[in-house]
Short mmCIF file of C-alpha atoms and ligand atoms in Angstrom, two decimals:
data_model
loop_
_atom_site.label_atom_id
_atom_site.label_comp_id
_atom_site.label_asym_id
_atom_site.label_seq_id
_atom_site.Cartn_x
_atom_site.Cartn_y
_atom_site.Cartn_z
CA UNK T 1 88.02 99.19 106.35
CA UNK T 2 91.53 98.72 107.65
CA UNK T 3 93.80 99.46 104.72
CA UNK T 4 97.47 98.76 104.62
CA UNK T 5 99.75 100.40 102.05
CA UNK T 6 102.53 98.22 100.69
CA UNK T 7 105.37 99.01 98.34
CA UNK T 8 107.22 96.63 96.04
CA UNK T 9 109.09 93.98 97.97
CA UNK T 10 108.09 91.33 100.41
CA UNK T 11 105.64 91.61 103.25
CA UNK T 12 105.98 88.66 105.59
CA UNK T 13 105.74 85.71 103.16
CA UNK T 14 103.95 87.61 100.44
CA UNK T 15 105.55 89.21 97.37
CA UNK T 16 104.28 92.69 96.56
CA UNK T 17 104.60 93.90 92.97
CA UNK T 18 102.30 96.82 92.13
CA UNK T 19 101.07 96.72 88.56
CA UNK T 20 102.23 99.66 86.49
CA UNK T 21 101.60 102.58 86.83
CA UNK T 22 100.87 101.93 90.52
CA UNK T 23 103.82 102.25 92.87
CA UNK T 24 102.07 100.85 95.91
CA UNK T 25 99.22 98.54 96.73
CA UNK T 26 96.50 99.23 99.27
CA UNK T 27 94.83 96.16 100.63
CA UNK T 28 92.45 95.36 103.46
CA UNK T 29 94.17 93.81 106.43
CA UNK T 30 91.73 90.91 106.34
CA UNK T 31 92.44 90.14 102.68
CA UNK T 32 96.18 90.39 103.31
CA UNK T 33 95.90 88.02 106.24
CA UNK T 34 94.00 85.49 104.08
CA UNK T 35 96.53 85.76 101.28
CA UNK T 36 99.26 84.97 103.76
CA UNK T 37 97.29 81.97 104.90
CA UNK T 38 96.94 80.88 101.26
CA UNK T 39 100.71 81.13 100.89
CA UNK T 40 101.28 78.81 103.85
CA UNK T 41 99.04 76.17 102.20
CA UNK T 42 100.95 76.19 98.92
CA UNK T 43 103.89 73.94 98.02
CA UNK T 44 107.25 75.60 98.65
CA UNK T 45 108.04 76.19 94.99
CA UNK T 46 104.93 78.33 94.49
CA UNK T 47 104.89 81.91 95.75
CA UNK T 48 101.96 84.29 95.60
CA UNK T 49 102.42 87.83 94.34
CA UNK T 50 99.96 90.57 95.17
CA UNK T 51 99.74 92.87 92.12
CA UNK T 52 96.66 95.02 92.69
CA UNK T 53 94.32 96.00 95.48
CA UNK T 54 92.22 99.01 96.36
CA UNK T 55 92.52 101.99 94.02
CA UNK T 56 90.63 105.10 94.98
CA UNK T 57 88.59 106.41 92.06
CA UNK T 58 89.44 110.08 92.66
CA UNK T 59 93.21 109.69 92.66
CA UNK T 60 95.93 110.01 90.05
CA UNK T 61 96.11 106.25 89.79
CA UNK T 62 92.33 105.95 89.56
CA UNK T 63 92.27 108.49 86.72
CA UNK T 64 95.15 106.77 84.93
CA UNK T 65 93.31 103.43 85.16
CA UNK T 66 90.19 105.09 83.77
CA UNK T 67 92.10 106.45 80.78
CA UNK T 68 93.75 103.09 80.10
CA UNK T 69 90.36 101.49 80.37
CA UNK T 70 88.86 103.77 77.74
CA UNK T 71 91.80 103.24 75.39
CA UNK T 72 91.71 99.53 76.10
CA UNK T 73 88.02 99.20 75.39
CA UNK T 74 88.47 100.93 72.03
CA UNK T 75 91.32 98.63 71.02
CA UNK T 76 89.60 95.51 72.37
CA UNK T 77 86.48 96.28 70.33
CA UNK T 78 88.67 96.56 67.26
CA UNK T 79 90.67 93.35 67.78
CA UNK T 80 88.01 91.20 69.37
CA UNK T 81 84.74 92.30 67.84
CA UNK T 82 83.25 88.90 68.71
CA UNK T 83 84.07 89.24 72.43
CA UNK T 84 82.15 92.46 73.16
CA UNK T 85 80.13 90.70 75.82
CA UNK T 86 83.34 90.39 77.87
CA UNK T 87 84.20 94.10 77.92
CA UNK T 88 82.41 94.81 81.21
CA UNK T 89 84.12 91.88 82.93
CA UNK T 90 87.58 92.68 81.58
CA UNK T 91 87.57 96.47 81.73
CA UNK T 92 85.24 97.06 84.66
CA UNK T 93 86.93 98.09 87.88
CA UNK T 94 85.74 94.80 89.39
CA UNK T 95 85.52 96.26 92.89
CA UNK T 96 89.08 97.65 93.00
CA UNK T 97 87.60 101.12 93.53
CA UNK T 98 85.25 99.91 96.28
CA UNK T 99 87.46 98.51 99.04
CA UNK T 100 90.57 96.47 99.72
CA UNK T 101 88.87 93.08 99.51
CA UNK T 102 89.32 92.85 95.74
CA UNK T 103 92.78 91.82 94.68
CA UNK T 104 94.76 90.56 91.72
CA UNK T 105 97.44 88.00 92.37
CA UNK T 106 100.06 86.28 90.30
CA UNK T 107 102.55 83.53 90.98
CA UNK T 108 106.20 82.69 91.05
CA UNK T 109 107.16 79.16 90.17
CA UNK T 110 110.62 78.18 91.43
CA UNK T 111 111.30 81.91 91.70
CA UNK T 112 110.19 82.78 88.16
CA UNK T 113 107.16 84.87 87.41
CA UNK T 114 104.51 82.93 85.54
CA UNK T 115 103.09 85.10 82.79
CA UNK T 116 99.63 83.77 82.13
CA UNK T 117 98.73 86.80 80.02
CA UNK T 118 101.87 87.72 78.04
CA UNK T 119 99.94 90.49 76.23
CA UNK T 120 97.76 91.40 79.16
CA UNK T 121 94.04 91.24 78.49
CA UNK T 122 94.85 91.35 74.77
CA UNK T 123 96.42 87.91 74.88
CA UNK T 124 94.45 85.83 72.32
CA UNK T 125 92.34 83.05 73.81
CA UNK T 126 94.29 80.25 72.08
CA UNK T 127 97.49 81.59 73.63
CA UNK T 128 95.81 81.88 77.05
CA UNK T 129 94.70 78.27 76.74
CA UNK T 130 98.24 77.19 75.92
CA UNK T 131 99.56 78.98 79.02
CA UNK T 132 96.83 77.45 81.16
CA UNK T 133 97.66 73.98 79.85
CA UNK T 134 101.36 74.48 80.55
CA UNK T 135 100.79 75.73 84.11
CA UNK T 136 97.62 73.86 84.89
CA UNK T 137 98.87 72.19 88.08
CA UNK T 138 100.29 75.22 89.93
CA UNK T 139 97.42 77.35 88.65
CA UNK T 140 94.81 74.97 89.99
CA UNK T 141 96.70 74.66 93.29
CA UNK T 142 96.72 78.43 93.69
CA UNK T 143 93.07 78.81 92.73
CA UNK T 144 91.97 76.03 95.05
CA UNK T 145 93.98 77.46 97.95
CA UNK T 146 92.39 80.87 97.34
CA UNK T 147 88.91 79.38 97.25
CA UNK T 148 89.59 77.44 100.45
CA UNK T 149 90.39 80.71 102.22
CA UNK T 150 87.16 82.35 101.08
CA UNK T 151 88.16 84.07 97.85
CA UNK T 152 85.94 83.96 94.80
CA UNK T 153 87.85 83.82 91.50
CA UNK T 154 86.50 85.97 88.69
CA UNK T 155 84.31 83.95 86.33
CA UNK T 156 85.63 85.53 83.13
CA UNK T 157 88.47 83.35 81.76
CA UNK T 158 90.76 86.31 81.01
CA UNK T 159 90.13 87.95 84.39
CA UNK T 160 90.64 84.61 86.11
CA UNK T 161 94.17 84.56 84.66
CA UNK T 162 94.75 88.07 85.89
CA UNK T 163 94.00 86.23 88.86
CA UNK T 164 91.26 88.60 90.05
CA UNK T 165 89.57 87.45 93.22
CA UNK T 166 87.19 88.88 95.77
CA UNK T 167 87.09 88.08 99.45
CA UNK T 168 83.57 87.77 100.77
CA UNK T 169 83.06 90.19 103.67
ZN1 ZN M 201 91.30 92.75 89.39
#
């Protein structure tokens, strides 16, 4: 794989904002190229943000993610005992530790970050649905543009707001 390492800022037309505690994002050149193509297809007031890419398992970041995951699973079980069937989808590494074709993106609307998950994966479903309703047009435009460039959006509703997507090889 051809990985590129990006730090917070802008790379060509794409915003780069590593999700804490990451300070950089590694992404496959092919996925980055597609994301840039997605950006060119979007209306001017919508900007894509790349927030997560490849994270090597045996790295400080990989270990930190693993610890958060374990803590997160414990808390999620407690708060959402009726959503246990979603734990694998929400807390799995979803390919981020495999290669740079698995990315999370977010969006800026008129320059403002759209927070679809104000409390991260702990955002209650009714609140998620309210956010989705409020931003349904830009969200569907972004998702459609991603799909048109070969990305598959995660099928879990919470992960799909993370916007986790995989580029088919
Ligand atoms: Zn993801």
